[in-house]
């Protein structure tokens, strides 16, 4: 600390003295101060009426102070700041100084400009010294108390005159605590020979500050917990005057901490006793906080996860339950929630059913601030409920499919009804048996108990009877049945007989005793995961063993039952393993679980490795009654690991002898894990240089290609990534290389490795340059061809137009002019030839049009102006204009599917497509074609369907090539260009065209155009 000495150039009047606490940002920077203390009896400033307790210094709308732009950064860096303010034409001086975790704020009104040459102590600190609630002690360099403030007198019970120039600060410390603290400080000073209070003085001289919790010894002998901070005091020349000790009363904090500790202990005991875990989710950090019981429930060590994020929690949740958890986490309207039990898979592989419940906490702005709750392991209860539900389903199924005899008797026990199953069970006919007393069919030894039970039923001592008896059968034998009966009443409520069932339990009786004993052994042996299993007594003698263990050594159960486990044939060729097993069984019998790898040999002296374990099994009293032995042949796994090592060695042999540069890098780190020797051979740089400084790779990359290299090395894409760049090779020249990177991820999708390879493609690049030049020449030729086609089309159209006009004039003069007397026979022939000429002219004109259209498409000069189009109206217009009045009276059927809507289309081009395809449909069929418009969510589908001659399967792949015509269209006119043009025009719309045809059955042409194109 420094006492503030300054030369004042202005006469000032203290206007206000305040203390405040810092308000810090998330990065720990001070960005405001909250006022919590004001000098007593001071009047509020009329110029700053808003500056009062509870306000913020940096809020100009409340305090009325406009602080300089760099006010907070300078205060953060220097710990003190002084600045002039002008408020309502009056000048003020604002001083702010940091004192520990608090700030003193002084505002003085500047009255006149005077010069005071003598240094004075800052007024604001004097006021703070006198009025603060913090105890302050000034000491000289020997620790002698020189001054104390009123707050310290109140804290200690001493008067200032009892302490000042009389005692050292040690007098105010509890001796045993003070001695322990001095011992703790001794290792941190240079002179280890010092003792007593000299240790503290030496520490302050060397370190400058001492901050710690301490205990103040009051005059009355009482003790007060405090937070003590001792710092040096300097004069304006930098000389040390002594020390100042700030003492903060933390007794209430300590009481609160103690109460909180006890409450936490009680809560911990309660949650441990109830096996209930407590958790919290922080909506700011997106992380969970778990208590010890919650970690236990999830089977996770508190040290294991780096952060308890939602992603980590979901990794524990069963995949089939994750969507449920995610959907519930998005429900923020309900304050309280109680989830259904979900499954989690612990890190040890065990599946548990867990139930979560809790509350959502909201701040004053009704925004979700925090989520807290409890968690319980309900596996046992849930499995019991599942078992109960399953049992109920099975019971209902059995009842609905029950094969039981149903009977009804009167009060005397005579049978008055039997169902058909009674005959199936006993062999007796039902009709003759009616009217017979039931005792006739019951074994003589069981008649007394049956008579007694029914007497109790008839006398209403019981509401039902259930017991087991032996029932006679037609062949003279007996079958065990379970009898169940209830009383029947007449309309007056009086007994009139009984009704019940007879369930054949003969088979059950025979196996019940065997099943009861074998079920226990079965569960003990086979409810495990290892391949070889056996149950032994505590001495290692075999009680039960599974077939896998017997087959391994060629034993039978009779041969090994009751004998030591290690005497099985499996181990007879492995004496050392037998000795190991004997020791293992002895350890397990004493309560120690065993898990080891052992080696066994077969008759061919092949060695097998077995993962072997022994688990003690205890009874309800905790005594070990048997041992569960498990083993799994892991020979293949061990061999696989060895093969992996060999594979890695082969990989290195290949990588270190190829001509391409090969490297491997860590997933999120810049360092290289491996680079092959080809790097040194090609570049002349050493691999070690690259290991030590990964950025050295940039030095051999052409400057223009370095950004491409950066993108390659930092790529984090799902697919392989490649680029081309130039590297400086050993002779100093630059060669072109193609570099590729492969991302290797773990099962969670995290990047584990980035593997790259770069090969020299200089020769290939030179060939590409030659090819580029060739393509440019070809483009020039295509342009000449386009110009030639345009020229030829124009030159052909002109004479064709003249011929067409001449033919029309000749026809007019021959047939329409006055005085034409042509013979009808000749006139008919002349008209025929005129028709042939006109058809050929039209054919040639269409051919020229198609060729010119294709040429325009190829060079990209065809006009394409899509706009929202009602395709239904457009299709209707095409059909009416071009296909309505055909000589053969055929027409095209228009159908629509889905909801029609405007589609982005070029009406002119779509019209030409429809005309081309519909013309083909009419041309190659004798039936009415169908035009179907199918409106789908993302696309428009247009289908033209005919029942004509179809297209041979071998011709379909070439159907859309220029001038190609199918092999079955001889005698039918066409240019072979219509489908090629239609395909190109459809692709201009971002769509495609498909054909589905069967020869002699018909053809379907399908156009698909994206509706959002």
mmCIF file with all atom_site columns, N, CA, C and O in Angstrom, residues 268-292:
data_model
loop_
_atom_site.group_PDB
_atom_site.id
_atom_site.type_symbol
_atom_site.label_atom_id
_atom_site.label_alt_id
_atom_site.label_comp_id
_atom_site.label_asym_id
_atom_site.label_entity_id
_atom_site.label_seq_id
_atom_site.pdbx_PDB_ins_code
_atom_site.Cartn_x
_atom_site.Cartn_y
_atom_site.Cartn_z
_atom_site.occupancy
_atom_site.B_iso_or_equiv
_atom_site.pdbx_formal_charge
_atom_site.auth_seq_id
_atom_site.auth_comp_id
_atom_site.auth_asym_id
_atom_site.auth_atom_id
_atom_site.pdbx_PDB_model_num
ATOM 1   N N  . UNK A 1 268 ? -26.053 -35.181 3.048   1.00 0.00 ? 268 UNK A N  1
ATOM 2   C CA . UNK A 1 268 ? -25.288 -36.321 2.514   1.00 0.00 ? 268 UNK A CA 1
ATOM 3   C C  . UNK A 1 268 ? -25.718 -37.618 3.174   1.00 0.00 ? 268 UNK A C  1
ATOM 4   O O  . UNK A 1 268 ? -25.914 -38.656 2.526   1.00 0.00 ? 268 UNK A O  1
ATOM 5   N N  . UNK A 1 269 ? -25.873 -37.586 4.519   1.00 0.00 ? 269 UNK A N  1
ATOM 6   C CA . UNK A 1 269 ? -26.301 -38.789 5.233   1.00 0.00 ? 269 UNK A CA 1
ATOM 7   C C  . UNK A 1 269 ? -27.690 -39.210 4.772   1.00 0.00 ? 269 UNK A C  1
ATOM 8   O O  . UNK A 1 269 ? -27.965 -40.405 4.601   1.00 0.00 ? 269 UNK A O  1
ATOM 9   N N  . UNK A 1 270 ? -28.587 -38.222 4.573   1.00 0.00 ? 270 UNK A N  1
ATOM 10  C CA . UNK A 1 270 ? -29.948 -38.557 4.151   1.00 0.00 ? 270 UNK A CA 1
ATOM 11  C C  . UNK A 1 270 ? -29.962 -39.183 2.767   1.00 0.00 ? 270 UNK A C  1
ATOM 12  O O  . UNK A 1 270 ? -30.642 -40.182 2.521   1.00 0.00 ? 270 UNK A O  1
ATOM 13  N N  . UNK A 1 271 ? -29.181 -38.588 1.820   1.00 0.00 ? 271 UNK A N  1
ATOM 14  C CA . UNK A 1 271 ? -29.173 -39.132 0.456   1.00 0.00 ? 271 UNK A CA 1
ATOM 15  C C  . UNK A 1 271 ? -28.503 -40.503 0.408   1.00 0.00 ? 271 UNK A C  1
ATOM 16  O O  . UNK A 1 271 ? -28.938 -41.388 -0.335  1.00 0.00 ? 271 UNK A O  1
ATOM 17  N N  . UNK A 1 272 ? -27.452 -40.689 1.235   1.00 0.00 ? 272 UNK A N  1
ATOM 18  C CA . UNK A 1 272 ? -26.795 -41.992 1.253   1.00 0.00 ? 272 UNK A CA 1
ATOM 19  C C  . UNK A 1 272 ? -27.723 -43.046 1.847   1.00 0.00 ? 272 UNK A C  1
ATOM 20  O O  . UNK A 1 272 ? -27.775 -44.185 1.384   1.00 0.00 ? 272 UNK A O  1
ATOM 21  N N  . UNK A 1 273 ? -28.445 -42.661 2.919   1.00 0.00 ? 273 UNK A N  1
ATOM 22  C CA . UNK A 1 273 ? -29.356 -43.628 3.538   1.00 0.00 ? 273 UNK A CA 1
ATOM 23  C C  . UNK A 1 273 ? -30.482 -44.003 2.588   1.00 0.00 ? 273 UNK A C  1
ATOM 24  O O  . UNK A 1 273 ? -30.899 -45.163 2.520   1.00 0.00 ? 273 UNK A O  1
ATOM 25  N N  . UNK A 1 274 ? -30.995 -43.006 1.859   1.00 0.00 ? 274 UNK A N  1
ATOM 26  C CA . UNK A 1 274 ? -32.092 -43.284 0.926   1.00 0.00 ? 274 UNK A CA 1
ATOM 27  C C  . UNK A 1 274 ? -31.609 -43.676 -0.446  1.00 0.00 ? 274 UNK A C  1
ATOM 28  O O  . UNK A 1 274 ? -32.425 -43.915 -1.334  1.00 0.00 ? 274 UNK A O  1
ATOM 29  N N  . UNK A 1 275 ? -30.270 -43.710 -0.659  1.00 0.00 ? 275 UNK A N  1
ATOM 30  C CA . UNK A 1 275 ? -29.693 -44.018 -1.961  1.00 0.00 ? 275 UNK A CA 1
ATOM 31  C C  . UNK A 1 275 ? -30.282 -43.120 -3.049  1.00 0.00 ? 275 UNK A C  1
ATOM 32  O O  . UNK A 1 275 ? -30.661 -43.555 -4.124  1.00 0.00 ? 275 UNK A O  1
ATOM 33  N N  . UNK A 1 276 ? -30.349 -41.835 -2.709  1.00 0.00 ? 276 UNK A N  1
ATOM 34  C CA . UNK A 1 276 ? -30.875 -40.824 -3.616  1.00 0.00 ? 276 UNK A CA 1
ATOM 35  C C  . UNK A 1 276 ? -29.737 -39.874 -3.977  1.00 0.00 ? 276 UNK A C  1
ATOM 36  O O  . UNK A 1 276 ? -29.041 -39.377 -3.091  1.00 0.00 ? 276 UNK A O  1
ATOM 37  N N  . UNK A 1 277 ? -29.523 -39.641 -5.238  1.00 0.00 ? 277 UNK A N  1
ATOM 38  C CA . UNK A 1 277 ? -28.494 -38.720 -5.695  1.00 0.00 ? 277 UNK A CA 1
ATOM 39  C C  . UNK A 1 277 ? -29.093 -37.355 -6.007  1.00 0.00 ? 277 UNK A C  1
ATOM 40  O O  . UNK A 1 277 ? -30.265 -37.239 -6.369  1.00 0.00 ? 277 UNK A O  1
ATOM 41  N N  . UNK A 1 278 ? -28.297 -36.315 -5.816  1.00 0.00 ? 278 UNK A N  1
ATOM 42  C CA . UNK A 1 278 ? -28.726 -34.944 -6.109  1.00 0.00 ? 278 UNK A CA 1
ATOM 43  C C  . UNK A 1 278 ? -27.879 -34.413 -7.256  1.00 0.00 ? 278 UNK A C  1
ATOM 44  O O  . UNK A 1 278 ? -26.657 -34.577 -7.271  1.00 0.00 ? 278 UNK A O  1
ATOM 45  N N  . UNK A 1 279 ? -28.543 -33.772 -8.211  1.00 0.00 ? 279 UNK A N  1
ATOM 46  C CA . UNK A 1 279 ? -27.831 -33.228 -9.371  1.00 0.00 ? 279 UNK A CA 1
ATOM 47  C C  . UNK A 1 279 ? -28.338 -31.826 -9.691  1.00 0.00 ? 279 UNK A C  1
ATOM 48  O O  . UNK A 1 279 ? -29.402 -31.423 -9.265  1.00 0.00 ? 279 UNK A O  1
ATOM 49  N N  . UNK A 1 280 ? -27.521 -31.102 -10.441 1.00 0.00 ? 280 UNK A N  1
ATOM 50  C CA . UNK A 1 280 ? -27.861 -29.742 -10.842 1.00 0.00 ? 280 UNK A CA 1
ATOM 51  C C  . UNK A 1 280 ? -27.333 -29.510 -12.251 1.00 0.00 ? 280 UNK A C  1
ATOM 52  O O  . UNK A 1 280 ? -26.257 -29.985 -12.598 1.00 0.00 ? 280 UNK A O  1
ATOM 53  N N  . UNK A 1 281 ? -28.121 -28.789 -13.062 1.00 0.00 ? 281 UNK A N  1
ATOM 54  C CA . UNK A 1 281 ? -27.697 -28.443 -14.427 1.00 0.00 ? 281 UNK A CA 1
ATOM 55  C C  . UNK A 1 281 ? -27.619 -26.939 -14.545 1.00 0.00 ? 281 UNK A C  1
ATOM 56  O O  . UNK A 1 281 ? -28.599 -26.229 -14.314 1.00 0.00 ? 281 UNK A O  1
ATOM 57  N N  . UNK A 1 282 ? -26.406 -26.437 -14.871 1.00 0.00 ? 282 UNK A N  1
ATOM 58  C CA . UNK A 1 282 ? -26.160 -24.999 -15.017 1.00 0.00 ? 282 UNK A CA 1
ATOM 59  C C  . UNK A 1 282 ? -26.462 -24.592 -16.450 1.00 0.00 ? 282 UNK A C  1
ATOM 60  O O  . UNK A 1 282 ? -25.811 -25.046 -17.387 1.00 0.00 ? 282 UNK A O  1
ATOM 61  N N  . UNK A 1 283 ? -27.475 -23.727 -16.624 1.00 0.00 ? 283 UNK A N  1
ATOM 62  C CA . UNK A 1 283 ? -27.875 -23.342 -17.982 1.00 0.00 ? 283 UNK A CA 1
ATOM 63  C C  . UNK A 1 283 ? -26.872 -22.429 -18.655 1.00 0.00 ? 283 UNK A C  1
ATOM 64  O O  . UNK A 1 283 ? -26.921 -22.255 -19.873 1.00 0.00 ? 283 UNK A O  1
ATOM 65  N N  . UNK A 1 284 ? -25.945 -21.832 -17.881 1.00 0.00 ? 284 UNK A N  1
ATOM 66  C CA . UNK A 1 284 ? -24.929 -20.968 -18.488 1.00 0.00 ? 284 UNK A CA 1
ATOM 67  C C  . UNK A 1 284 ? -23.765 -21.787 -19.009 1.00 0.00 ? 284 UNK A C  1
ATOM 68  O O  . UNK A 1 284 ? -23.333 -21.632 -20.145 1.00 0.00 ? 284 UNK A O  1
ATOM 69  N N  . UNK A 1 285 ? -23.232 -22.679 -18.156 1.00 0.00 ? 285 UNK A N  1
ATOM 70  C CA . UNK A 1 285 ? -22.078 -23.493 -18.559 1.00 0.00 ? 285 UNK A CA 1
ATOM 71  C C  . UNK A 1 285 ? -22.477 -24.744 -19.304 1.00 0.00 ? 285 UNK A C  1
ATOM 72  O O  . UNK A 1 285 ? -21.629 -25.402 -19.895 1.00 0.00 ? 285 UNK A O  1
ATOM 73  N N  . UNK A 1 286 ? -23.798 -25.091 -19.271 1.00 0.00 ? 286 UNK A N  1
ATOM 74  C CA . UNK A 1 286 ? -24.290 -26.317 -19.918 1.00 0.00 ? 286 UNK A CA 1
ATOM 75  C C  . UNK A 1 286 ? -23.609 -27.548 -19.333 1.00 0.00 ? 286 UNK A C  1
ATOM 76  O O  . UNK A 1 286 ? -23.345 -28.513 -20.047 1.00 0.00 ? 286 UNK A O  1
ATOM 77  N N  . UNK A 1 287 ? -23.352 -27.537 -18.029 1.00 0.00 ? 287 UNK A N  1
ATOM 78  C CA . UNK A 1 287 ? -22.715 -28.678 -17.379 1.00 0.00 ? 287 UNK A CA 1
ATOM 79  C C  . UNK A 1 287 ? -23.519 -29.088 -16.156 1.00 0.00 ? 287 UNK A C  1
ATOM 80  O O  . UNK A 1 287 ? -24.225 -28.278 -15.537 1.00 0.00 ? 287 UNK A O  1
ATOM 81  N N  . UNK A 1 288 ? -23.387 -30.396 -15.808 1.00 0.00 ? 288 UNK A N  1
ATOM 82  C CA . UNK A 1 288 ? -24.046 -30.941 -14.631 1.00 0.00 ? 288 UNK A CA 1
ATOM 83  C C  . UNK A 1 288 ? -23.107 -30.886 -13.425 1.00 0.00 ? 288 UNK A C  1
ATOM 84  O O  . UNK A 1 288 ? -21.880 -30.890 -13.556 1.00 0.00 ? 288 UNK A O  1
ATOM 85  N N  . UNK A 1 289 ? -23.709 -30.858 -12.249 1.00 0.00 ? 289 UNK A N  1
ATOM 86  C CA . UNK A 1 289 ? -22.986 -31.063 -10.994 1.00 0.00 ? 289 UNK A CA 1
ATOM 87  C C  . UNK A 1 289 ? -23.646 -32.234 -10.280 1.00 0.00 ? 289 UNK A C  1
ATOM 88  O O  . UNK A 1 289 ? -24.866 -32.230 -10.065 1.00 0.00 ? 289 UNK A O  1
ATOM 89  N N  . UNK A 1 290 ? -22.872 -33.251 -9.949  1.00 0.00 ? 290 UNK A N  1
ATOM 90  C CA . UNK A 1 290 ? -23.383 -34.460 -9.296  1.00 0.00 ? 290 UNK A CA 1
ATOM 91  C C  . UNK A 1 290 ? -22.809 -34.565 -7.891  1.00 0.00 ? 290 UNK A C  1
ATOM 92  O O  . UNK A 1 290 ? -21.646 -34.195 -7.656  1.00 0.00 ? 290 UNK A O  1
ATOM 93  N N  . UNK A 1 291 ? -23.633 -35.094 -6.973  1.00 0.00 ? 291 UNK A N  1
ATOM 94  C CA . UNK A 1 291 ? -23.066 -35.430 -5.672  1.00 0.00 ? 291 UNK A CA 1
ATOM 95  C C  . UNK A 1 291 ? -22.497 -36.850 -5.730  1.00 0.00 ? 291 UNK A C  1
ATOM 96  O O  . UNK A 1 291 ? -22.549 -37.536 -6.756  1.00 0.00 ? 291 UNK A O  1
ATOM 97  N N  . UNK A 1 292 ? -21.904 -37.270 -4.614  1.00 0.00 ? 292 UNK A N  1
ATOM 98  C CA . UNK A 1 292 ? -21.218 -38.567 -4.582  1.00 0.00 ? 292 UNK A CA 1
ATOM 99  C C  . UNK A 1 292 ? -22.170 -39.714 -4.911  1.00 0.00 ? 292 UNK A C  1
ATOM 100 O O  . UNK A 1 292 ? -21.815 -40.644 -5.642  1.00 0.00 ? 292 UNK A O  1
#
